[in-house]
Amino acid sequence: MGSDNINVRYEHQNNSNYLVIEDEKEYEDYQYKMLRRNKPDHFLKMSMYSVNNKYGIYYDITSKQQVSKFYEYGKMTMDDVKSICINISEIVRIADDYMLDIDHVKIEPKYIYMDVGTKKLYFVYHTNLNSYTFNESLKMLFEFILEHFDHSLDKQCIVKLYEIYQKVLVGDYDPFNLIKMFGMSEKQWDDEKIASQEISEEKREIKREIKREIPTVFPEQILVDKEERQEKSLSQIPIAGALIMFFGLINMFLPDMIPLNIPAMVSFACTGAGAGILFYTFKKKKSYADTVTSVEKEEIPYAIKEEVKDNNLVNKTKNVSDMYDDLCNETMLLSDFIGSARKKKKLKLHLMDDNLIGELDIHTSDEHNIRSIAMNKYPYIIGSLEKMSDVVVNAQVISRMHCCVYHESNQEDIYSIEDLNATNGTYINGERLNNHEKKQLCNGDILKLAAIAFKVEIS
């Protein structure tokens, strides 16, 4: 039976994080000795203590995420559900090998911890924590799964999940082989997982190749207006025509002025060609002028009202005008409304120069070498694991899921941050947050992720 005097808390010691379960009853059960001595797989490593008639167990949760928290930041897929069932069947078989009671293996989401890199699960074993049976705990787990499942997926997946949930409710399952509820064996699941990993690797390779390609940037082109070019060319043609005609006339009427002996036929041809060029240019200029005139803006005629002679009508008009002015003064324009809506204060984290790491690679899926982090969604995860983080901070001191930033929806300018079991801690103005502790961020705060400092701007 569970004890009412159990205290559950988190502690940080020597760069390690612990889940601490404290009780007034002494732990004399052989099962704890078995777990401490053999350290079987899938069980959280544990150590025991007793102080002032208080007995407690430290469970090492360093670099692991609580399943109940992990799926707050993203929806579950069918592969996630299958992976959870595989892990539970493995822990049941291990418990059976060591003759441990599976009712004391805590499979409620808040007591399951995940290595987010491998999706491997680790479980708490405790005899006094609560009185739930394995079947009751599995029902609670599947209720959590249904709540956090991605219902936008294929309808067949959702129907299948509800069928499995019905089997769990009536106890129609084998705890040693839960994957059988999905109509497959563990070997089939392993093959499917390997194939999925290969496809994912191919997709990542394609993305890397795309990033390597340098897009061709065409030089900016300046388009000159056709009529403008035509006007410039037309201004030069008359000069040439006039010169040719002048040369022909001089040779015809004053041949002594030209030292060369040019036939009269050539002089006549030059005079005719020059006159033809001048005539052609005159016609072209006229048509160009007509074209320009046709595209000029047409003036908008304004109607001028005659002066009103009736004094009563004038007074009425003034009253209506005054009422209209008052109404306009009280009415908010759409532009003013949009402007006020855009004045919401936004959060930014600016990387400080005095961090202790040196050169850092901070990037998102769209941006690289970021110096300021601007959130575009909430919750917003900061960490070193690319597939789980909204912004990636590549540094050994940063945990895979280090912290999470929240925006309180009912209070526009309220932002807060939660430590996600970060090994090297999350600090606000020098004060370390406890595991999964959430604290409000204020403008000007210094946020430190391990040894990397950011200045908070809310404006």
mmCIF file of C-alpha atoms in Angstrom, residues 11 21 37 50 64 92 136 158 186 206 213 247 265 273 278 283-284 293 313 322 348 352 364 370 397-398 415-416 448:
data_model
loop_
_atom_site.group_PDB
_atom_site.id
_atom_site.type_symbol
_atom_site.label_atom_id
_atom_site.label_comp_id
_atom_site.label_asym_id
_atom_site.label_seq_id
_atom_site.Cartn_x
_atom_site.Cartn_y
_atom_site.Cartn_z
ATOM 1 C CA GLU A 11 17.985 17.835 -6.042
ATOM 2 C CA ILE A 21 11.548 10.053 -2.847
ATOM 3 C CA ARG A 37 23.776 -4.511 -6.518
ATOM 4 C CA SER A 50 18.509 7.637 6.251
ATOM 5 C CA LYS A 64 16.993 12.485 -18.999
ATOM 6 C CA VAL A 92 8.528 -6.276 -17.399
ATOM 7 C CA GLU A 136 -4.233 0.608 -13.490
ATOM 8 C CA ILE A 158 -6.237 7.136 -34.557
ATOM 9 C CA GLU A 186 9.210 -7.035 -31.904
ATOM 10 C CA ILE A 206 19.446 15.717 -48.941
ATOM 11 C CA GLU A 213 24.397 24.540 -53.061
ATOM 12 C CA PHE A 247 26.671 68.917 -98.553
ATOM 13 C CA MET A 265 24.080 63.154 -109.716
ATOM 14 C CA ALA A 273 18.276 61.940 -98.963
ATOM 15 C CA LEU A 278 14.334 65.541 -92.093
ATOM 16 C CA LYS A 283 6.694 62.820 -88.576
ATOM 17 C CA LYS A 284 8.186 60.514 -85.925
ATOM 18 C CA THR A 293 0.134 63.215 -74.401
ATOM 19 C CA LEU A 313 -30.069 75.536 -44.309
ATOM 20 C CA ASP A 322 -20.027 69.407 -36.260
ATOM 21 C CA LYS A 348 14.660 38.524 -27.381
ATOM 22 C CA MET A 352 26.716 38.519 -24.302
ATOM 23 C CA THR A 364 17.770 27.370 -36.140
ATOM 24 C CA ILE A 370 22.699 33.787 -34.493
ATOM 25 C CA VAL A 397 27.849 22.370 -21.515
ATOM 26 C CA ILE A 398 24.327 22.671 -23.000
ATOM 27 C CA TYR A 415 7.373 35.492 -20.297
ATOM 28 C CA SER A 416 8.831 32.705 -18.178
ATOM 29 C CA LYS A 448 22.799 31.964 -18.142
#
